[in-house]
Coordinates of C-alpha atoms and ligand atoms in Angstrom, one line a residue:
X1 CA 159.5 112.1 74.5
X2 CA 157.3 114.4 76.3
X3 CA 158.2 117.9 77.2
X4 CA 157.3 120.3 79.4
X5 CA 157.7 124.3 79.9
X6 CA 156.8 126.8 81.9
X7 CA 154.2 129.2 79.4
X8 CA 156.6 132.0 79.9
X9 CA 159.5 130.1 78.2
X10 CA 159.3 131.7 75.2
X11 CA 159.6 135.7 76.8
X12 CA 163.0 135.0 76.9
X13 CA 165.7 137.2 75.0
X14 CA 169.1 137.7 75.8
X15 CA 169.2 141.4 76.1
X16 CA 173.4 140.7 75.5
X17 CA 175.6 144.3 76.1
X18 CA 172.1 145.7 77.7
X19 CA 172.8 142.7 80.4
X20 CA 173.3 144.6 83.5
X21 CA 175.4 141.3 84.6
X22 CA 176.7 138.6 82.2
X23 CA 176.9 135.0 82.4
X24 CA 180.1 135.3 81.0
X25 CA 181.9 136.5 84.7
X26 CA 182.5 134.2 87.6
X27 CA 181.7 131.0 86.0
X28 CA 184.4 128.9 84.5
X29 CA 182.6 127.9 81.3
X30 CA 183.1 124.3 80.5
X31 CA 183.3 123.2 76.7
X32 CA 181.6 120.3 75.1
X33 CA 184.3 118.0 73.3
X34 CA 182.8 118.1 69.7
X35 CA 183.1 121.9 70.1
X36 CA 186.3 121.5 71.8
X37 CA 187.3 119.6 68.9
X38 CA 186.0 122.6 66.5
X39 CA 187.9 124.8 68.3
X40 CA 190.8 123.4 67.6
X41 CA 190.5 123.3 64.2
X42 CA 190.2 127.4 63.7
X43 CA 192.8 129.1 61.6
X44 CA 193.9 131.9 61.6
X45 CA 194.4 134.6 63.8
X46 CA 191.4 134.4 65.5
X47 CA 192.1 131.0 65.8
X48 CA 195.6 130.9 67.6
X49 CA 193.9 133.5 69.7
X50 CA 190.8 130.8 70.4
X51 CA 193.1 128.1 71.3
X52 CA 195.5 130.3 73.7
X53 CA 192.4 131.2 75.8
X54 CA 191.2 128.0 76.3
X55 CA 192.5 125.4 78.9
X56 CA 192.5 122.7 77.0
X57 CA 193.3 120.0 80.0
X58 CA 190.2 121.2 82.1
X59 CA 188.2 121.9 78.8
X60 CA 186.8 125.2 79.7
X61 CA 188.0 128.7 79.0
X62 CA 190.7 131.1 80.5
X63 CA 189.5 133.6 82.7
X64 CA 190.8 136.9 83.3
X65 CA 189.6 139.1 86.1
X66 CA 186.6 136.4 86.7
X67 CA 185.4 137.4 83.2
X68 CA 185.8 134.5 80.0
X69 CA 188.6 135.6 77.7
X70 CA 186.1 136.2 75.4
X71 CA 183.9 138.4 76.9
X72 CA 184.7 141.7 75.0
X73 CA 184.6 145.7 76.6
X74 CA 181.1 145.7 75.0
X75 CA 179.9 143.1 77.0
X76 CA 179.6 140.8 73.4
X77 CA 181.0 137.7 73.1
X78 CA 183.9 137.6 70.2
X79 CA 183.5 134.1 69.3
X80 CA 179.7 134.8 68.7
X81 CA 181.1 138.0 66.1
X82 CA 183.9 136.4 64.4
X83 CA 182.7 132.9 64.2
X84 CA 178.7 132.7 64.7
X85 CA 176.4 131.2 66.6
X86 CA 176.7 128.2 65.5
X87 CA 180.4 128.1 67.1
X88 CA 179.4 128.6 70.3
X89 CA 179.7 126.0 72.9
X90 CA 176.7 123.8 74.4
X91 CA 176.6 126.1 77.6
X92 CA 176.9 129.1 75.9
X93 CA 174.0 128.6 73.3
X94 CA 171.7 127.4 75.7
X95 CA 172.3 129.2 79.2
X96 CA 169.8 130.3 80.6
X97 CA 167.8 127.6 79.3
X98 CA 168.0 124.6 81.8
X99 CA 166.3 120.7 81.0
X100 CA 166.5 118.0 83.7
X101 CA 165.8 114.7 81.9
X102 CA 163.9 111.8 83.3
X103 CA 162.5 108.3 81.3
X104 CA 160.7 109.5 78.5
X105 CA 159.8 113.0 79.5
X106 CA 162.1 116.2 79.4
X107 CA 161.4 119.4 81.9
X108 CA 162.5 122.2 80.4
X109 CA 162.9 126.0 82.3
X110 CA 165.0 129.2 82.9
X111 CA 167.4 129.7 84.8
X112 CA 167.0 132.5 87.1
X113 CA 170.4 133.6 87.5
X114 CA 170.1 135.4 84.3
X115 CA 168.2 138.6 85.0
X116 CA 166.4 139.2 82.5
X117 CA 164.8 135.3 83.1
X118 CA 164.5 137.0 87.1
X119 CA 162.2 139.8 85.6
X120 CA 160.3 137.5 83.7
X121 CA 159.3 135.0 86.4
X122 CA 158.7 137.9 88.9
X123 CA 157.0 140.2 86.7
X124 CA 154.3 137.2 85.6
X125 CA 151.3 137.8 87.4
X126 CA 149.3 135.1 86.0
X127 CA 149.3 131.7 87.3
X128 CA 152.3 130.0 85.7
X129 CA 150.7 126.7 83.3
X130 CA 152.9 124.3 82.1
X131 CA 152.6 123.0 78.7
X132 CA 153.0 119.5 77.4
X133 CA 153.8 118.2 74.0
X134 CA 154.9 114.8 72.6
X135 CA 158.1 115.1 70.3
X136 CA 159.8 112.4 68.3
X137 CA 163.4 112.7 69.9
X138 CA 165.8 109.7 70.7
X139 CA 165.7 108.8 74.6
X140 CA 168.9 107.7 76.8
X141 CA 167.5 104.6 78.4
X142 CA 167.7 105.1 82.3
X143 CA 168.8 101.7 83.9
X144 CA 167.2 101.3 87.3
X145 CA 164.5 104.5 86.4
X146 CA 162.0 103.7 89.5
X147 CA 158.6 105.1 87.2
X148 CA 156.1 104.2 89.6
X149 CA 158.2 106.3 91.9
X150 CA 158.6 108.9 89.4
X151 CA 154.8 109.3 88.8
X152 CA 153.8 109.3 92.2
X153 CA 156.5 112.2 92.2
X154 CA 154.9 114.0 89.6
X155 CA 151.2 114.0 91.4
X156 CA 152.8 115.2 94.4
X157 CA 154.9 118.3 92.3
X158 CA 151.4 118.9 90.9
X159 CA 149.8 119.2 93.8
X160 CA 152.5 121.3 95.3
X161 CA 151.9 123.8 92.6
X162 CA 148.3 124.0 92.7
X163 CA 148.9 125.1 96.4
X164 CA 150.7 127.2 95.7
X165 CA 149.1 129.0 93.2
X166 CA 145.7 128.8 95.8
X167 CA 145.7 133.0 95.8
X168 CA 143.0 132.4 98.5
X169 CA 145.3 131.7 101.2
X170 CA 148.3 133.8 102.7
X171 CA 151.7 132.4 100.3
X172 CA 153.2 131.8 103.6
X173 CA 150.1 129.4 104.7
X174 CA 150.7 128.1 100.7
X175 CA 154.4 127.1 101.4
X176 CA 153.8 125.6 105.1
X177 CA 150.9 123.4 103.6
X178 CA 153.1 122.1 100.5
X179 CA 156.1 121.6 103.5
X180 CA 153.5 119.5 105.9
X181 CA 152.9 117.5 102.6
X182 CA 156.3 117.1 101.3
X183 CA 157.7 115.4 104.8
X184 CA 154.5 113.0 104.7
X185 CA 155.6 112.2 101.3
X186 CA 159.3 111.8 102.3
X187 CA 158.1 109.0 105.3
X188 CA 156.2 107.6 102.5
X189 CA 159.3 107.1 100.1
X190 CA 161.4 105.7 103.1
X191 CA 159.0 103.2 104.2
X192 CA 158.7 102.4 100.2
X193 CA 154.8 103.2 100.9
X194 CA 154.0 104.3 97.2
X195 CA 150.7 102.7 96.8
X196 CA 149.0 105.2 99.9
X197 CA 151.0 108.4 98.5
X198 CA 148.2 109.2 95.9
X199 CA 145.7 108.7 99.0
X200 CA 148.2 111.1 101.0
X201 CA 148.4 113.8 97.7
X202 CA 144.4 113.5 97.5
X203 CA 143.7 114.5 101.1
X204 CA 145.7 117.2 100.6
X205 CA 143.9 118.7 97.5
X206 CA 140.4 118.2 100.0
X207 CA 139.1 121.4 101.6
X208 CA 138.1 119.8 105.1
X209 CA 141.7 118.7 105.5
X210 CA 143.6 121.5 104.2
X211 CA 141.0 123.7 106.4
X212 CA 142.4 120.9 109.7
X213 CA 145.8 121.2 108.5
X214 CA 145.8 125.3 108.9
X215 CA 144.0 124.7 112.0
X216 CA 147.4 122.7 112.9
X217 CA 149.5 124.9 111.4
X218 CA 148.5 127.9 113.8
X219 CA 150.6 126.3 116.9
X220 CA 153.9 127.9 115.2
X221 CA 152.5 131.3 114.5
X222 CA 153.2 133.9 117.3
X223 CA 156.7 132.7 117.7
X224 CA 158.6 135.8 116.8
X225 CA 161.1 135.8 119.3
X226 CA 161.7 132.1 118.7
X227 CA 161.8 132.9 114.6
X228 CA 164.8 135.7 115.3
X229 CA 166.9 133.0 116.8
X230 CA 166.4 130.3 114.0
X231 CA 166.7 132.4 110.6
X232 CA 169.6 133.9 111.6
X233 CA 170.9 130.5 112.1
X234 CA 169.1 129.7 108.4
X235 CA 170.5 132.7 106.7
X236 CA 174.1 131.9 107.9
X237 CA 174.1 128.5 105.6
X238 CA 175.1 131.4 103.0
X239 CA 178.6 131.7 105.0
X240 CA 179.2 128.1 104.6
X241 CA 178.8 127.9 101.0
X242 CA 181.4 128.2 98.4
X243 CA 181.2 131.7 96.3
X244 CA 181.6 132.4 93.1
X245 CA 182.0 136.2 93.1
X246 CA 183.7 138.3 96.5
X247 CA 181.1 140.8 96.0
X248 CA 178.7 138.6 97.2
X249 CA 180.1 137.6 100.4
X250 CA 180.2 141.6 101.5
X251 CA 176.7 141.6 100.3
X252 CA 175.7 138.8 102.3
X253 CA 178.0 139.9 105.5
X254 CA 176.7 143.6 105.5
X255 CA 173.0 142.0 105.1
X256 CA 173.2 139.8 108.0
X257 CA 174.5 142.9 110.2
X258 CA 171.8 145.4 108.6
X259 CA 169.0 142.6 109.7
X260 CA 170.4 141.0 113.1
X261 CA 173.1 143.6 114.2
X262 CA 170.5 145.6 116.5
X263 CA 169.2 142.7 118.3
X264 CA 165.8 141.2 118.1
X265 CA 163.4 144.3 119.0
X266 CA 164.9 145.8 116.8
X267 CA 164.5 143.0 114.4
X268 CA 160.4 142.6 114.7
X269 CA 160.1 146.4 114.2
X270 CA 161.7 146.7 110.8
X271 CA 160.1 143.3 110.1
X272 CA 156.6 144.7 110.4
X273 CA 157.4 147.7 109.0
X274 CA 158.8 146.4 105.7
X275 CA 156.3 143.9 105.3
X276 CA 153.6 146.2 105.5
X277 CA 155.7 148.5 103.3
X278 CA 155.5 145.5 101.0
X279 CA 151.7 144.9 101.0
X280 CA 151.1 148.5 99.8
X281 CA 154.2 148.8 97.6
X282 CA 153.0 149.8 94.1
X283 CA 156.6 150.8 92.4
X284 CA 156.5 147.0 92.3
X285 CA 153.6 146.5 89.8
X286 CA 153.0 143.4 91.0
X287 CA 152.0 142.2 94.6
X288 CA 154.5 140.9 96.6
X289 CA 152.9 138.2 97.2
X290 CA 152.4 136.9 94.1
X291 CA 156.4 137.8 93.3
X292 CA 156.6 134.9 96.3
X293 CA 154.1 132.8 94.4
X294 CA 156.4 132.6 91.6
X295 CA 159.8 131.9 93.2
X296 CA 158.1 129.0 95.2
X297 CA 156.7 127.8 91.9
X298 CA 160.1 128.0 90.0
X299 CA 162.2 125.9 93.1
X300 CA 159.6 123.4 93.3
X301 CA 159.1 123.1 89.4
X302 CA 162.8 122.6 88.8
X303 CA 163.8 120.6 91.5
X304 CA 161.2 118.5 93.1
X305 CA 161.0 115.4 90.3
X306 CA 164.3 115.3 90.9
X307 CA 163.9 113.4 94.0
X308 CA 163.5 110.6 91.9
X309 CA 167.3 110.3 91.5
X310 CA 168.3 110.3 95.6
X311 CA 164.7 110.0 97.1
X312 CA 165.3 113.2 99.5
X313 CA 162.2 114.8 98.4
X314 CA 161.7 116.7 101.7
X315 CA 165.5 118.7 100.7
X316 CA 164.1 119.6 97.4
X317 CA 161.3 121.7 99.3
X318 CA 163.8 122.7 102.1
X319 CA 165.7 124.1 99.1
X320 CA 162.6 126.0 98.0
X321 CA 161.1 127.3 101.6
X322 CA 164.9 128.0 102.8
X323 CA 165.6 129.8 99.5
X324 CA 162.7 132.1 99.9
X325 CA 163.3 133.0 103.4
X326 CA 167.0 134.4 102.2
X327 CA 165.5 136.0 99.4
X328 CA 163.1 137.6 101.6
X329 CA 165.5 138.5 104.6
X330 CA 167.8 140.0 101.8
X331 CA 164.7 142.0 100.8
X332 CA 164.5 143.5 104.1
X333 CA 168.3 144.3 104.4
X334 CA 168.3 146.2 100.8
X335 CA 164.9 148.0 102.1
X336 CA 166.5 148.9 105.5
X337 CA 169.8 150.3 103.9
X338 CA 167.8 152.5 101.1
X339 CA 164.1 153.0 102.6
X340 CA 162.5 151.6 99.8
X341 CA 162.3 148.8 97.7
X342 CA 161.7 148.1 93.7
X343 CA 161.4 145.6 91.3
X344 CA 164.5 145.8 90.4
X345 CA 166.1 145.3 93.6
X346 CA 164.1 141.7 94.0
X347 CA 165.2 141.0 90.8
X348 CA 168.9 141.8 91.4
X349 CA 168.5 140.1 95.0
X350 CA 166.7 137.6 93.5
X351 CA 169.4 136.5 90.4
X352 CA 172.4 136.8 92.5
X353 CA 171.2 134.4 95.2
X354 CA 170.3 131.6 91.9
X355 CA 173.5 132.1 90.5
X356 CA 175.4 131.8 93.6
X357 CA 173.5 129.2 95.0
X358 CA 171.9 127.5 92.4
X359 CA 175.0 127.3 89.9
X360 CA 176.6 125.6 92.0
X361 CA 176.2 121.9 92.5
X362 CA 178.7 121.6 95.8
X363 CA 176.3 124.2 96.8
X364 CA 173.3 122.8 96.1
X365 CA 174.9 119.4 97.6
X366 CA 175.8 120.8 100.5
X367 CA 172.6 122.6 101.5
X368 CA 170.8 119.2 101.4
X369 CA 173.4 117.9 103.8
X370 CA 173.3 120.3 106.0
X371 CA 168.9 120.1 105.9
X372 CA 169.2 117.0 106.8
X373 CA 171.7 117.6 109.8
X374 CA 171.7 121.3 111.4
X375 CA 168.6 121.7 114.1
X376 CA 167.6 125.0 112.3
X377 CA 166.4 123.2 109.3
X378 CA 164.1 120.6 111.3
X379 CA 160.3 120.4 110.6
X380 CA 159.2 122.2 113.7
X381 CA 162.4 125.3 112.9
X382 CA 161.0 125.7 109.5
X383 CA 157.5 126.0 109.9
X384 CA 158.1 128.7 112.8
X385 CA 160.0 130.5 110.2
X386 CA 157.3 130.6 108.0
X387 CA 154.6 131.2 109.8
X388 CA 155.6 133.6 112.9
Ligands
LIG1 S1 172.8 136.8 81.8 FE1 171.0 136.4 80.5 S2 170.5 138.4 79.5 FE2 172.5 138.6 80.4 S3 174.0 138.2 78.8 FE3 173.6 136.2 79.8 S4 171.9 135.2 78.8 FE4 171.9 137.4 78.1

């Protein structure tokens, strides 16, 4: 089995009751039957008090005020003091650590809806690697596994990357390249044209044609009055989506006003204000820009490969151009209301739109839907978002 991680795997250390959040509230924490079955099988008083807080028909456990039963006034976890580790179920012990699985290989990352994983990624100011190593471990066998598909997959989300991390170029210029790329690929996979995709991926890694492409590119620049129109459109998907925590529909309602309430003149003056607020902002200690780098990097590394399941490669970068517009946009709303903006405001923005978004899988279904439907999320809308 080969696995993979991001070189910054290993920073991670759950900072528990110094956690300014907790995975513990607004998730309903499902249980693993073999520790379900463990569960059951504690005595005690602790243990009558286990098995009355877990709803044993769904197989997760009770919630009260949106926060686990077990969550203690401390912000500790009381089946981790009175019972160990060792008794904590599969989610538990592992979150924020997050593995998609495909034949024979195994992708491990963080999650960035822990905070502590959101200061990681966005405090890394090197070029994220990704290391490799071969492990003896048993492999589920994948009926139907397409692996020419999925390696041709893998080339592409390695050349995505490399773009990305291309510091030479604007990270807007970055993501808009990698977009152009992705929808060839897409037309590729529908016409089942695998054989010309590593041609495709090459031309893309050529100067000449990257220098053509940006040429290209420049026809949606200058559209600012145009771009108001569509990412208000694009940050409204957040009003369609389910939500796991109230506060984060006020935050998201009060954002949109802050941005969009004052009309569009309005709009392009704070916009070229707060980005030039960004490019000299040093309370960040680390360019903006290269914060950008990073959350591209983490969408496309966790979900691109896993086109291989449903083919919609194109949705997985929608996910990841249409995830850092938000983020961005909510940047601006949070510098707008306070007059400034620090790390620690992208990273709270930043972990509260994964966990809302990314935690959930209606969520994450329903966005690619709606990419493939809504007019705001075409080719031509997208790249004018990007670019103007
Ligand atoms: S959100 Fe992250 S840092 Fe906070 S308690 Fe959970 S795992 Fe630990």
């Amino acid at each position: 089995m080969l696995y993979s991680v991001p070189d910054y795997y290993n920073r991670f250390k759950c900072i528990a009751d110094q956690c300014e959040d907790t995975c513990c509230a607004g998730w309903e924490i499902m249980i693993d039957p073999k520790t379900l079955q463990k569960y059951k099988n504690v005595k005690g008083g602790f243990g009558n008090c286990l098995q009355n807080s877990i709803d044993f028909h769904r197989g997760s456990f009770k919630q009260y005020n949106h926060r686990c039963a077990f969550l203690n006034d401390d912000k500790l976890c009381d089946i981790h003091a009175e019972l160990g580790s060792a008794m904590l179920c599969d989610t538990c012990r592992k979150y924020p650590r997050h593995m998609e699985e495909y034949e024979g290989v195994r992708d491990l990352s963080l999650s960035m809806s822990c905070p502590e994983v959101a200061r990681i990624i966005l405090s890394y100011g090197d070029r994220v690697r990704f290391l490799t190593k071969e492990k003896e471990s048993e492999s589920e066998p994948f009926e139907g596994f397409d692996f020419l598909l999925y390696t041709k997959l893998s080339d592409a989300r390695n050349c995505i990357i490399g773009t990305l991390q291309n510091r030479t170029l604007d990270v807007k210029l970055r993501a808009a390249i990698c977009f152009a790329l992705t929808h060839d690929i897409q037309n590729r996979i529908n016409n089942q044209e695998y054989s010309t995709m590593e041609r495709l991926i090459n031309r893309y890694k050529a100067d000449k044609v990257v220098d053509h492409i940006i040429h290209k590119l420049q026809s949606y620049q200058c559209k600012e009055e145009e771009r108001f129109k569509i990412i208000q459109k694009q940050f409204s998907l957040l009003f369609r989506l389910e939500v796991l925590r109230t506060e984060w529909t006020d935050a998201t309602r009060s954002a949109f006003h802050e941005l969009y309430g004052d009309g569009v003149k309005k709009y392009l003056t704070n916009r070229k204000h707060f980005l030039a607020y960004m490019s000299q902002n040093e309370e960040l200690g680390i360019p903006y820009e290269i914060m950008l780098e990073q959350l591209y990097v983490y969408f496309v590394y966790t979900y691109f490969a896993g086109s291989i399941y449903d083919e919609n490669a194109y949705g997985k970068m929608k996910l990841a151009v249409i995830s850092l517009l938000i983020i961005q946009e909510l940047c601006q709303a949070r510098w707008q209301g306070k007059g400034s903006l620090n790390f620690g405001d992208i990273v709270d923005i930043a972990h509260k739109y994964s966990r809302e978004v990314e935690h959930s899988d209606n969520n994450l279904k329903k966005m690619e839907k709606l990419f493939g439907k809504k007019k705001e999320f075409y080719f031509e809308k997208i790249l004018i978002a990007l670019l103007s």
